[in-house]
């Protein structure tokens, strides 16, 4: 198989087939017209577009998330079920006095409760503020103090080891929801399962101006103190469009973004973007394990895989050919983000996986993909990033 036809072997026509034509005819109003908007012209809400729009339509019984626990057990949740659970969580927040604009932080691993909470927070029009669970106490404090956290969702272990000693230093923090506790505590500590069981599964999203603050992400802080980046509900247009053109999502795709929601990729493209397109998103609780990853790609028929160059390089070091041990025939599109994709990785993808790895670039401040590689040159060393319409409007 030659380099020229590696990507042509897949039967599905790419969404961005003619870049120049797409660029010439691109119009943000056309993208907006593909989304529903809140009923009665009440604005634009990310969670409504990601969940309710599908739950109230033909996709209601389609799997939204397939959650894999550390033991590899799978649990599916449909769009209709996701609407019910996120409605419950929005009602929990309302019962606790959380209002529009309040900052709600999360500190967990890739657990179902995190994904349900994120969307419930957006429904409540509060601000979703995700934290990476591997952070130590001081990075957690810096972000929660700067973000004026009012409520935190976390696990028993993470609370005891990383948050408990910070309470006196966080005057805005009133409430802690523990996702794996079955009894309420004192000092504003609640067992989330009990609150969810008592909450109504019907919630009406309030009017949401497109410029309403939706997500507060913090930069990694590599050049100083972490800085907060505000993303508004209108960013849903950017997520929707880039998932179509930069990640080539189609309606029947099985999508796997390996990023943690504690970082912007894991939120924009691990939670929001795949749901906007009504596809099934894989979420793996476990940390990197090469054979586990290949098994997931095979067992669940992943068609679009979004990962990081570091992970790709770790896979490259293995002393076996994955295509001889695993069936990766369903894998149609691979994309990478987070750091430069070195030429050796590009060559490895083509020679071993028989797929082009499409690099893209963006950052916390942009909230979504700004440039993506749409055509790698034959010599990997000549590879460059070409920007889609999102970078030229």
mmCIF file of C-alpha atoms in Angstrom:
data_model
loop_
_atom_site.group_PDB
_atom_site.id
_atom_site.type_symbol
_atom_site.label_atom_id
_atom_site.label_comp_id
_atom_site.label_asym_id
_atom_site.label_seq_id
_atom_site.Cartn_x
_atom_site.Cartn_y
_atom_site.Cartn_z
ATOM 1 C CA UNK A 1 0.000 0.000 0.000
ATOM 2 C CA UNK A 2 1.411 3.397 -0.982
ATOM 3 C CA UNK A 3 1.401 6.565 1.056
ATOM 4 C CA UNK A 4 -1.014 8.106 -1.404
ATOM 5 C CA UNK A 5 -3.807 5.640 -0.765
ATOM 6 C CA UNK A 6 -3.437 4.895 2.951
ATOM 7 C CA UNK A 7 -6.378 7.110 3.847
ATOM 8 C CA UNK A 8 -8.381 6.331 0.711
ATOM 9 C CA UNK A 9 -8.964 2.739 1.795
ATOM 10 C CA UNK A 10 -11.718 3.751 4.213
ATOM 11 C CA UNK A 11 -15.204 3.815 2.716
ATOM 12 C CA UNK A 12 -16.442 6.963 4.471
ATOM 13 C CA UNK A 13 -15.960 10.224 2.608
ATOM 14 C CA UNK A 14 -14.069 12.779 4.758
ATOM 15 C CA UNK A 15 -16.066 15.778 5.923
ATOM 16 C CA UNK A 16 -13.337 18.148 4.745
ATOM 17 C CA UNK A 17 -12.929 16.802 1.239
ATOM 18 C CA UNK A 18 -12.353 20.118 -0.539
ATOM 19 C CA UNK A 19 -10.686 22.609 1.774
ATOM 20 C CA UNK A 20 -10.709 25.559 -0.612
ATOM 21 C CA UNK A 21 -14.408 25.160 -1.330
ATOM 22 C CA UNK A 22 -15.208 24.697 2.366
ATOM 23 C CA UNK A 23 -13.201 27.805 3.219
ATOM 24 C CA UNK A 24 -14.833 29.888 0.513
ATOM 25 C CA UNK A 25 -18.355 28.956 1.562
ATOM 26 C CA UNK A 26 -17.884 28.742 5.338
ATOM 27 C CA UNK A 27 -20.367 30.726 7.414
ATOM 28 C CA UNK A 28 -20.738 30.606 11.201
ATOM 29 C CA UNK A 29 -24.458 31.277 10.860
ATOM 30 C CA UNK A 30 -24.805 28.007 8.946
ATOM 31 C CA UNK A 31 -23.108 26.168 11.814
ATOM 32 C CA UNK A 32 -25.436 27.844 14.293
ATOM 33 C CA UNK A 33 -28.433 26.807 12.206
ATOM 34 C CA UNK A 34 -27.498 23.140 12.649
ATOM 35 C CA UNK A 35 -27.886 23.448 16.418
ATOM 36 C CA UNK A 36 -31.264 23.644 18.109
ATOM 37 C CA UNK A 37 -30.956 26.468 20.601
ATOM 38 C CA UNK A 38 -33.026 26.456 23.757
ATOM 39 C CA UNK A 39 -36.798 26.106 23.275
ATOM 40 C CA UNK A 40 -38.648 29.359 22.741
ATOM 41 C CA UNK A 41 -35.527 31.162 21.579
ATOM 42 C CA UNK A 42 -34.141 31.228 25.128
ATOM 43 C CA UNK A 43 -30.517 31.205 24.031
ATOM 44 C CA UNK A 44 -27.748 28.682 23.543
ATOM 45 C CA UNK A 45 -26.654 26.154 26.160
ATOM 46 C CA UNK A 46 -23.861 23.632 25.658
ATOM 47 C CA UNK A 47 -25.541 20.870 27.665
ATOM 48 C CA UNK A 48 -28.822 21.230 25.799
ATOM 49 C CA UNK A 49 -27.045 20.821 22.467
ATOM 50 C CA UNK A 50 -24.890 17.946 23.711
ATOM 51 C CA UNK A 51 -27.562 15.980 25.566
ATOM 52 C CA UNK A 52 -31.184 17.133 25.473
ATOM 53 C CA UNK A 53 -31.276 17.781 21.722
ATOM 54 C CA UNK A 54 -30.514 14.098 21.125
ATOM 55 C CA UNK A 55 -32.459 12.719 24.090
ATOM 56 C CA UNK A 56 -35.609 14.354 22.741
ATOM 57 C CA UNK A 57 -35.021 13.063 19.224
ATOM 58 C CA UNK A 58 -34.008 10.043 17.180
ATOM 59 C CA UNK A 59 -30.800 9.449 19.157
ATOM 60 C CA UNK A 60 -32.519 9.007 22.529
ATOM 61 C CA UNK A 61 -31.661 5.290 22.757
ATOM 62 C CA UNK A 62 -28.197 5.629 21.227
ATOM 63 C CA UNK A 63 -25.235 5.104 23.558
ATOM 64 C CA UNK A 64 -23.725 8.437 24.565
ATOM 65 C CA UNK A 65 -20.913 7.204 26.831
ATOM 66 C CA UNK A 66 -19.364 3.792 27.254
ATOM 67 C CA UNK A 67 -17.543 3.897 30.586
ATOM 68 C CA UNK A 68 -14.793 1.356 31.274
ATOM 69 C CA UNK A 69 -13.745 0.910 34.893
ATOM 70 C CA UNK A 70 -10.241 -0.066 35.973
ATOM 71 C CA UNK A 71 -11.146 -3.758 35.741
ATOM 72 C CA UNK A 72 -12.338 -3.318 32.169
ATOM 73 C CA UNK A 73 -16.052 -3.622 32.925
ATOM 74 C CA UNK A 74 -18.191 -1.564 30.557
ATOM 75 C CA UNK A 75 -21.270 0.475 31.465
ATOM 76 C CA UNK A 76 -23.289 2.238 28.774
ATOM 77 C CA UNK A 77 -25.490 5.280 29.195
ATOM 78 C CA UNK A 78 -27.864 6.384 26.444
ATOM 79 C CA UNK A 79 -28.661 9.971 25.557
ATOM 80 C CA UNK A 80 -32.072 9.632 27.231
ATOM 81 C CA UNK A 81 -30.482 8.270 30.412
ATOM 82 C CA UNK A 82 -27.814 10.960 30.307
ATOM 83 C CA UNK A 83 -30.519 13.622 30.163
ATOM 84 C CA UNK A 84 -32.204 12.154 33.236
ATOM 85 C CA UNK A 85 -28.989 11.949 35.239
ATOM 86 C CA UNK A 86 -27.738 15.400 34.279
ATOM 87 C CA UNK A 87 -31.185 16.810 35.083
ATOM 88 C CA UNK A 88 -30.895 15.157 38.500
ATOM 89 C CA UNK A 89 -27.514 16.740 39.063
ATOM 90 C CA UNK A 90 -28.739 20.183 38.016
ATOM 91 C CA UNK A 91 -31.541 19.810 40.565
ATOM 92 C CA UNK A 92 -29.015 18.778 43.226
ATOM 93 C CA UNK A 93 -27.099 21.989 42.550
ATOM 94 C CA UNK A 94 -30.273 24.044 42.739
ATOM 95 C CA UNK A 95 -31.145 22.446 46.070
ATOM 96 C CA UNK A 96 -27.721 23.386 47.417
ATOM 97 C CA UNK A 97 -28.180 27.004 46.389
ATOM 98 C CA UNK A 98 -25.789 26.941 43.435
ATOM 99 C CA UNK A 99 -26.816 29.652 40.991
ATOM 100 C CA UNK A 100 -25.826 31.006 37.610
ATOM 101 C CA UNK A 101 -22.154 31.987 37.558
ATOM 102 C CA UNK A 102 -21.133 30.042 40.676
ATOM 103 C CA UNK A 103 -17.869 28.126 40.226
ATOM 104 C CA UNK A 104 -18.227 24.378 40.693
ATOM 105 C CA UNK A 105 -14.957 22.454 40.740
ATOM 106 C CA UNK A 106 -14.390 18.749 40.088
ATOM 107 C CA UNK A 107 -11.482 16.648 41.331
ATOM 108 C CA UNK A 108 -11.912 13.006 40.354
ATOM 109 C CA UNK A 109 -10.554 10.458 37.942
ATOM 110 C CA UNK A 110 -12.423 9.597 34.750
ATOM 111 C CA UNK A 111 -15.525 8.443 36.598
ATOM 112 C CA UNK A 112 -19.103 8.571 35.267
ATOM 113 C CA UNK A 113 -19.987 11.014 38.052
ATOM 114 C CA UNK A 114 -17.530 13.559 36.648
ATOM 115 C CA UNK A 115 -19.089 13.530 33.179
ATOM 116 C CA UNK A 116 -22.628 13.718 34.548
ATOM 117 C CA UNK A 117 -21.616 16.565 36.856
ATOM 118 C CA UNK A 118 -19.965 18.548 34.061
ATOM 119 C CA UNK A 119 -23.119 18.547 31.970
ATOM 120 C CA UNK A 120 -25.392 19.148 34.960
ATOM 121 C CA UNK A 121 -23.302 22.163 35.930
ATOM 122 C CA UNK A 122 -23.721 23.581 32.429
ATOM 123 C CA UNK A 123 -27.477 23.018 32.599
ATOM 124 C CA UNK A 124 -27.608 24.942 35.870
ATOM 125 C CA UNK A 125 -25.631 27.740 34.140
ATOM 126 C CA UNK A 126 -22.988 27.488 36.827
ATOM 127 C CA UNK A 127 -19.333 27.338 35.775
ATOM 128 C CA UNK A 128 -17.614 23.979 35.298
ATOM 129 C CA UNK A 129 -14.050 24.124 36.680
ATOM 130 C CA UNK A 130 -12.229 20.788 36.224
ATOM 131 C CA UNK A 131 -9.061 19.880 38.117
ATOM 132 C CA UNK A 132 -6.571 17.145 37.241
ATOM 133 C CA UNK A 133 -6.769 14.466 39.926
ATOM 134 C CA UNK A 134 -2.980 13.993 40.005
ATOM 135 C CA UNK A 135 -2.446 17.567 41.215
ATOM 136 C CA UNK A 136 -0.970 17.980 44.670
ATOM 137 C CA UNK A 137 -2.621 20.118 47.372
ATOM 138 C CA UNK A 138 -0.894 23.371 46.446
ATOM 139 C CA UNK A 139 -1.817 23.358 42.721
ATOM 140 C CA UNK A 140 -5.360 22.500 43.778
ATOM 141 C CA UNK A 141 -5.407 25.392 46.241
ATOM 142 C CA UNK A 142 -4.030 27.861 43.688
ATOM 143 C CA UNK A 143 -6.786 27.104 41.213
ATOM 144 C CA UNK A 144 -9.643 26.876 43.695
ATOM 145 C CA UNK A 145 -8.612 30.066 45.462
ATOM 146 C CA UNK A 146 -8.215 32.000 42.215
ATOM 147 C CA UNK A 147 -11.471 30.585 40.858
ATOM 148 C CA UNK A 148 -13.404 31.286 44.084
ATOM 149 C CA UNK A 149 -14.695 27.725 44.282
ATOM 150 C CA UNK A 150 -18.087 27.467 45.940
ATOM 151 C CA UNK A 151 -18.618 23.722 45.559
ATOM 152 C CA UNK A 152 -16.264 20.787 44.967
ATOM 153 C CA UNK A 153 -17.074 17.316 43.647
ATOM 154 C CA UNK A 154 -14.444 14.730 44.574
ATOM 155 C CA UNK A 155 -13.797 11.257 45.994
ATOM 156 C CA UNK A 156 -13.334 10.292 49.627
ATOM 157 C CA UNK A 157 -9.653 9.546 49.116
ATOM 158 C CA UNK A 158 -8.862 12.741 47.243
ATOM 159 C CA UNK A 159 -10.726 14.826 49.797
ATOM 160 C CA UNK A 160 -8.872 13.278 52.733
ATOM 161 C CA UNK A 161 -5.419 13.421 51.130
ATOM 162 C CA UNK A 162 -5.532 16.668 49.155
ATOM 163 C CA UNK A 163 -8.436 18.924 50.099
ATOM 164 C CA UNK A 164 -9.293 18.547 53.780
ATOM 165 C CA UNK A 165 -6.321 20.557 55.006
ATOM 166 C CA UNK A 166 -7.144 23.350 52.543
ATOM 167 C CA UNK A 167 -10.653 24.109 53.816
ATOM 168 C CA UNK A 168 -9.588 26.924 56.147
ATOM 169 C CA UNK A 169 -7.737 28.626 53.275
ATOM 170 C CA UNK A 170 -10.723 28.518 50.904
ATOM 171 C CA UNK A 171 -13.365 30.853 52.369
ATOM 172 C CA UNK A 172 -15.673 30.589 49.347
ATOM 173 C CA UNK A 173 -15.827 26.783 49.479
ATOM 174 C CA UNK A 174 -19.111 25.931 51.211
ATOM 175 C CA UNK A 175 -20.010 22.468 49.950
ATOM 176 C CA UNK A 176 -18.227 19.188 49.185
ATOM 177 C CA UNK A 177 -19.958 16.400 47.255
ATOM 178 C CA UNK A 178 -18.304 13.002 47.707
ATOM 179 C CA UNK A 179 -19.075 10.693 44.790
ATOM 180 C CA UNK A 180 -18.305 7.435 46.627
ATOM 181 C CA UNK A 181 -19.787 8.161 50.062
ATOM 182 C CA UNK A 182 -23.110 6.747 51.272
ATOM 183 C CA UNK A 183 -23.665 8.944 54.335
ATOM 184 C CA UNK A 184 -23.696 12.706 54.698
ATOM 185 C CA UNK A 185 -21.049 14.273 56.892
ATOM 186 C CA UNK A 186 -20.640 17.601 58.630
ATOM 187 C CA UNK A 187 -18.975 20.845 57.508
ATOM 188 C CA UNK A 188 -20.981 20.921 54.291
ATOM 189 C CA UNK A 189 -19.959 17.425 53.177
ATOM 190 C CA UNK A 190 -22.631 15.419 51.363
ATOM 191 C CA UNK A 191 -22.888 11.949 49.863
ATOM 192 C CA UNK A 192 -23.634 12.589 46.194
ATOM 193 C CA UNK A 193 -25.433 9.240 45.604
ATOM 194 C CA UNK A 194 -27.987 10.133 48.290
ATOM 195 C CA UNK A 195 -28.636 13.555 46.799
ATOM 196 C CA UNK A 196 -28.975 12.111 43.294
ATOM 197 C CA UNK A 197 -31.434 9.464 44.473
ATOM 198 C CA UNK A 198 -33.655 12.134 46.019
ATOM 199 C CA UNK A 199 -33.521 14.588 43.110
ATOM 200 C CA UNK A 200 -36.070 14.944 40.325
ATOM 201 C CA UNK A 201 -34.952 13.745 36.897
ATOM 202 C CA UNK A 202 -36.714 16.644 35.170
ATOM 203 C CA UNK A 203 -34.984 20.013 34.883
ATOM 204 C CA UNK A 204 -35.690 23.011 32.681
ATOM 205 C CA UNK A 205 -32.586 24.904 31.598
ATOM 206 C CA UNK A 206 -32.947 28.621 32.179
ATOM 207 C CA UNK A 207 -32.382 31.273 29.503
ATOM 208 C CA UNK A 208 -28.728 31.180 28.486
ATOM 209 C CA UNK A 209 -27.134 34.076 26.672
ATOM 210 C CA UNK A 210 -24.435 32.703 24.329
ATOM 211 C CA UNK A 211 -21.837 34.811 26.140
ATOM 212 C CA UNK A 212 -22.676 33.253 29.520
ATOM 213 C CA UNK A 213 -19.592 31.813 31.204
ATOM 214 C CA UNK A 214 -19.617 28.010 30.915
ATOM 215 C CA UNK A 215 -16.161 26.604 31.687
ATOM 216 C CA UNK A 216 -13.162 27.911 33.611
ATOM 217 C CA UNK A 217 -9.985 26.048 32.686
ATOM 218 C CA UNK A 218 -6.615 26.815 34.208
ATOM 219 C CA UNK A 219 -3.370 26.710 32.284
ATOM 220 C CA UNK A 220 -0.652 24.308 33.389
ATOM 221 C CA UNK A 221 1.335 27.106 35.019
ATOM 222 C CA UNK A 222 4.637 26.162 33.382
ATOM 223 C CA UNK A 223 5.670 29.824 33.031
ATOM 224 C CA UNK A 224 4.245 31.101 36.308
ATOM 225 C CA UNK A 225 1.023 30.944 38.280
ATOM 226 C CA UNK A 226 -1.806 29.126 36.462
ATOM 227 C CA UNK A 227 -4.097 31.486 34.601
ATOM 228 C CA UNK A 228 -7.826 31.030 34.175
ATOM 229 C CA UNK A 229 -9.267 30.820 30.670
ATOM 230 C CA UNK A 230 -12.973 31.557 30.342
ATOM 231 C CA UNK A 231 -15.046 29.627 27.798
ATOM 232 C CA UNK A 232 -18.625 30.698 27.103
ATOM 233 C CA UNK A 233 -21.644 28.739 25.898
ATOM 234 C CA UNK A 234 -21.223 30.059 22.353
ATOM 235 C CA UNK A 235 -18.012 28.011 22.177
ATOM 236 C CA UNK A 236 -20.344 25.122 21.366
ATOM 237 C CA UNK A 237 -20.227 26.253 17.729
ATOM 238 C CA UNK A 238 -16.448 25.887 17.709
ATOM 239 C CA UNK A 239 -16.579 22.434 19.327
ATOM 240 C CA UNK A 240 -19.232 21.260 16.885
ATOM 241 C CA UNK A 241 -17.495 22.541 13.775
ATOM 242 C CA UNK A 242 -13.977 21.362 14.641
ATOM 243 C CA UNK A 243 -15.196 17.894 15.599
ATOM 244 C CA UNK A 244 -16.672 17.644 12.124
ATOM 245 C CA UNK A 245 -13.786 19.034 10.104
ATOM 246 C CA UNK A 246 -10.663 18.439 12.212
ATOM 247 C CA UNK A 247 -11.676 15.100 13.778
ATOM 248 C CA UNK A 248 -13.923 13.961 10.914
ATOM 249 C CA UNK A 249 -16.754 12.776 13.153
ATOM 250 C CA UNK A 250 -19.638 11.009 11.405
ATOM 251 C CA UNK A 251 -22.984 9.996 12.978
ATOM 252 C CA UNK A 252 -22.141 6.327 13.594
ATOM 253 C CA UNK A 253 -18.606 6.799 14.892
ATOM 254 C CA UNK A 254 -17.182 5.284 18.054
ATOM 255 C CA UNK A 255 -14.922 8.027 19.387
ATOM 256 C CA UNK A 256 -12.168 7.767 21.965
ATOM 257 C CA UNK A 257 -10.383 10.805 23.347
ATOM 258 C CA UNK A 258 -7.748 9.586 25.806
ATOM 259 C CA UNK A 259 -7.317 12.987 27.490
ATOM 260 C CA UNK A 260 -8.363 13.599 31.087
ATOM 261 C CA UNK A 261 -11.117 16.220 31.609
ATOM 262 C CA UNK A 262 -8.776 17.936 34.053
ATOM 263 C CA UNK A 263 -7.178 19.379 30.921
ATOM 264 C CA UNK A 264 -8.954 21.277 28.173
ATOM 265 C CA UNK A 265 -8.766 18.501 25.554
ATOM 266 C CA UNK A 266 -10.564 16.105 27.862
ATOM 267 C CA UNK A 267 -13.405 18.591 28.304
ATOM 268 C CA UNK A 268 -13.787 20.115 24.843
ATOM 269 C CA UNK A 269 -13.276 16.840 22.980
ATOM 270 C CA UNK A 270 -13.662 14.195 25.674
ATOM 271 C CA UNK A 271 -17.086 15.416 26.800
ATOM 272 C CA UNK A 272 -18.666 18.137 24.682
ATOM 273 C CA UNK A 273 -17.719 17.629 21.020
ATOM 274 C CA UNK A 274 -18.603 13.937 20.558
ATOM 275 C CA UNK A 275 -21.988 14.418 22.216
ATOM 276 C CA UNK A 276 -22.757 17.346 19.946
ATOM 277 C CA UNK A 277 -22.514 14.932 17.019
ATOM 278 C CA UNK A 278 -24.550 12.242 18.717
ATOM 279 C CA UNK A 279 -21.790 9.641 18.606
ATOM 280 C CA UNK A 280 -20.676 7.147 21.238
ATOM 281 C CA UNK A 281 -17.692 8.289 23.313
ATOM 282 C CA UNK A 282 -15.409 5.815 25.083
ATOM 283 C CA UNK A 283 -14.183 6.784 28.568
ATOM 284 C CA UNK A 284 -11.470 4.649 30.186
ATOM 285 C CA UNK A 285 -10.892 5.103 33.904
ATOM 286 C CA UNK A 286 -7.520 3.307 33.881
ATOM 287 C CA UNK A 287 -4.168 4.888 33.173
ATOM 288 C CA UNK A 288 -2.047 4.106 30.115
ATOM 289 C CA UNK A 289 -1.427 0.460 29.351
ATOM 290 C CA UNK A 290 -0.447 -0.352 25.784
ATOM 291 C CA UNK A 291 -2.146 -3.715 25.472
ATOM 292 C CA UNK A 292 -5.260 -2.441 27.222
ATOM 293 C CA UNK A 293 -5.424 0.446 24.765
ATOM 294 C CA UNK A 294 -5.113 -1.818 21.747
ATOM 295 C CA UNK A 295 -7.736 -4.123 23.242
ATOM 296 C CA UNK A 296 -10.123 -1.192 23.653
ATOM 297 C CA UNK A 297 -9.579 -0.146 20.049
ATOM 298 C CA UNK A 298 -10.407 -3.693 18.946
ATOM 299 C CA UNK A 299 -13.183 -4.671 21.367
ATOM 300 C CA UNK A 300 -15.248 -1.514 20.984
ATOM 301 C CA UNK A 301 -14.578 -0.864 17.303
ATOM 302 C CA UNK A 302 -13.146 2.607 17.814
ATOM 303 C CA UNK A 303 -13.323 4.512 14.535
ATOM 304 C CA UNK A 304 -11.884 7.901 15.564
ATOM 305 C CA UNK A 305 -9.057 8.075 18.090
ATOM 306 C CA UNK A 306 -7.764 11.338 19.580
ATOM 307 C CA UNK A 307 -4.623 10.973 21.674
ATOM 308 C CA UNK A 308 -1.259 12.560 22.484
ATOM 309 C CA UNK A 309 2.190 12.253 20.883
ATOM 310 C CA UNK A 310 3.617 11.002 24.190
ATOM 311 C CA UNK A 311 1.221 8.052 24.132
ATOM 312 C CA UNK A 312 2.043 7.349 20.501
ATOM 313 C CA UNK A 313 5.769 7.298 21.252
ATOM 314 C CA UNK A 314 5.173 4.869 24.129
ATOM 315 C CA UNK A 315 3.304 2.585 21.756
ATOM 316 C CA UNK A 316 6.161 2.834 19.268
ATOM 317 C CA UNK A 317 8.611 1.382 21.792
ATOM 318 C CA UNK A 318 6.752 -1.913 22.077
ATOM 319 C CA UNK A 319 8.422 -4.896 20.474
ATOM 320 C CA UNK A 320 5.435 -6.286 18.614
ATOM 321 C CA UNK A 321 3.291 -5.391 15.619
ATOM 322 C CA UNK A 322 -0.151 -4.412 16.962
ATOM 323 C CA UNK A 323 -1.869 -5.141 13.656
ATOM 324 C CA UNK A 324 -0.778 -8.780 13.915
ATOM 325 C CA UNK A 325 -2.241 -9.224 17.405
ATOM 326 C CA UNK A 326 -5.238 -6.887 17.315
ATOM 327 C CA UNK A 327 -7.963 -6.153 14.787
ATOM 328 C CA UNK A 328 -7.767 -2.412 14.184
ATOM 329 C CA UNK A 329 -9.646 -2.499 10.892
ATOM 330 C CA UNK A 330 -12.444 -0.239 12.183
ATOM 331 C CA UNK A 331 -10.008 2.548 13.065
ATOM 332 C CA UNK A 332 -10.516 5.192 10.389
ATOM 333 C CA UNK A 333 -9.031 8.426 11.735
ATOM 334 C CA UNK A 334 -6.283 9.216 14.257
ATOM 335 C CA UNK A 335 -5.508 12.686 15.584
ATOM 336 C CA UNK A 336 -2.961 13.924 18.105
ATOM 337 C CA UNK A 337 -2.587 17.021 20.253
ATOM 338 C CA UNK A 338 -0.697 18.409 23.224
ATOM 339 C CA UNK A 339 2.871 18.628 21.947
ATOM 340 C CA UNK A 340 4.759 18.346 18.655
ATOM 341 C CA UNK A 341 4.220 15.131 16.717
ATOM 342 C CA UNK A 342 7.706 14.056 15.669
ATOM 343 C CA UNK A 343 8.381 12.750 12.129
ATOM 344 C CA UNK A 344 9.225 9.261 13.408
ATOM 345 C CA UNK A 345 5.730 8.979 14.886
ATOM 346 C CA UNK A 346 4.159 10.009 11.588
ATOM 347 C CA UNK A 347 6.140 7.359 9.738
ATOM 348 C CA UNK A 348 5.306 4.733 12.381
ATOM 349 C CA UNK A 349 1.611 5.480 12.069
ATOM 350 C CA UNK A 350 1.693 4.968 8.339
ATOM 351 C CA UNK A 351 3.940 1.926 8.318
ATOM 352 C CA UNK A 352 2.575 0.076 11.360
ATOM 353 C CA UNK A 353 -1.010 1.236 11.898
ATOM 354 C CA UNK A 354 -1.502 1.923 8.181
ATOM 355 C CA UNK A 355 -3.116 5.230 9.075
ATOM 356 C CA UNK A 356 -2.089 8.861 8.949
ATOM 357 C CA UNK A 357 -1.846 10.484 12.381
ATOM 358 C CA UNK A 358 -3.315 13.963 11.906
ATOM 359 C CA UNK A 359 -1.618 16.469 14.178
ATOM 360 C CA UNK A 360 -3.435 19.561 15.393
ATOM 361 C CA UNK A 361 -2.631 22.603 17.481
ATOM 362 C CA UNK A 362 -4.548 24.701 19.984
ATOM 363 C CA UNK A 363 -4.321 25.635 23.655
ATOM 364 C CA UNK A 364 -6.301 26.220 26.810
ATOM 365 C CA UNK A 365 -6.961 29.827 25.869
ATOM 366 C CA UNK A 366 -8.569 28.954 22.512
ATOM 367 C CA UNK A 367 -10.886 26.285 23.917
ATOM 368 C CA UNK A 368 -10.817 24.273 20.708
ATOM 369 C CA UNK A 369 -8.726 23.243 17.722
ATOM 370 C CA UNK A 370 -7.200 26.164 15.823
ATOM 371 C CA UNK A 371 -5.017 24.389 13.269
ATOM 372 C CA UNK A 372 -5.098 20.836 12.058
ATOM 373 C CA UNK A 373 -3.058 18.811 9.622
ATOM 374 C CA UNK A 374 -5.158 17.901 6.637
ATOM 375 C CA UNK A 375 -2.425 16.591 4.358
ATOM 376 C CA UNK A 376 0.960 15.256 5.425
ATOM 377 C CA UNK A 377 3.643 15.438 2.792
ATOM 378 C CA UNK A 378 5.291 12.228 1.662
ATOM 379 C CA UNK A 379 8.414 13.058 3.623
ATOM 380 C CA UNK A 380 7.426 13.282 7.263
ATOM 381 C CA UNK A 381 10.088 15.893 7.866
ATOM 382 C CA UNK A 382 8.181 18.185 5.500
ATOM 383 C CA UNK A 383 4.941 17.813 7.431
ATOM 384 C CA UNK A 384 3.315 21.090 8.367
ATOM 385 C CA UNK A 385 0.064 22.255 9.876
ATOM 386 C CA UNK A 386 -2.617 23.633 7.581
ATOM 387 C CA UNK A 387 -5.390 25.586 9.219
ATOM 388 C CA UNK A 388 -9.029 24.770 8.568
ATOM 389 C CA UNK A 389 -11.703 27.418 8.316
ATOM 390 C CA UNK A 390 -11.755 27.792 12.095
ATOM 391 C CA UNK A 391 -8.379 29.518 11.925
ATOM 392 C CA UNK A 392 -9.376 31.886 9.132
ATOM 393 C CA UNK A 393 -12.573 33.604 10.094
#
